[in-house]
Phi, psi and omega in degrees: 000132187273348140350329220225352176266182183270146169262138166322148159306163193104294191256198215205099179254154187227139202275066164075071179264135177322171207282317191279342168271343177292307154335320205269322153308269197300340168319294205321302220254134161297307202205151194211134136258120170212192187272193192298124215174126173313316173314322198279309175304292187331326198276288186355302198292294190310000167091015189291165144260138190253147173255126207237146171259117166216163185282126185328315212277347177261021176287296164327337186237321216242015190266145194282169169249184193099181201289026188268113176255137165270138170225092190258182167175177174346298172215157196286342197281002199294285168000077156019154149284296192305331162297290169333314180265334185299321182292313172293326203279351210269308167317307162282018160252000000 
């Protein structure tokens, strides 16, 4: 359970924080990845950049806006490692 694990220096976990506090995190934050998601729009609007995972066919509609770079297929398990880390590490320089 990652609750439970040692955290990097830096960072923070926090268990299912109210909205305005999430918002307030992701305000905060350069950057952020995750999946098709609330959180993930939510970081977009809030200006993080974001790297976002979709499944393709929920792309057209549904890709956050903001500052968002996409890596879709088929199913998100579809989605390379390696597409992943080239598109972050490319964000992070």
């Amino acid at each position: 359970m990652l609750s439970r694990r040692a955290m990097p220096a830096g960072w923070t976990w926090s268990h299912n924080p109210p909205i305005l506090a999430l918002a307030g995190l992701l305000a905060e934050s350069t950057h952020y990845l995750g999946n098709d998601s609330g959180p993930t729009h939510l970081a977009a609007a809030c200006g993080a950049s974001v790297l976002a995972l979709f499944r393709s066919e929920f792309l057209p509609v549904w890709r956050p806006f903001g500052n968002a770079h996409l890596i879709s297929a088929q199913a998100v398990d579809q989605i390379p490692l390696a597409a992943v880390q080239s598109t972050l590490g490319a964000l992070l320089r």
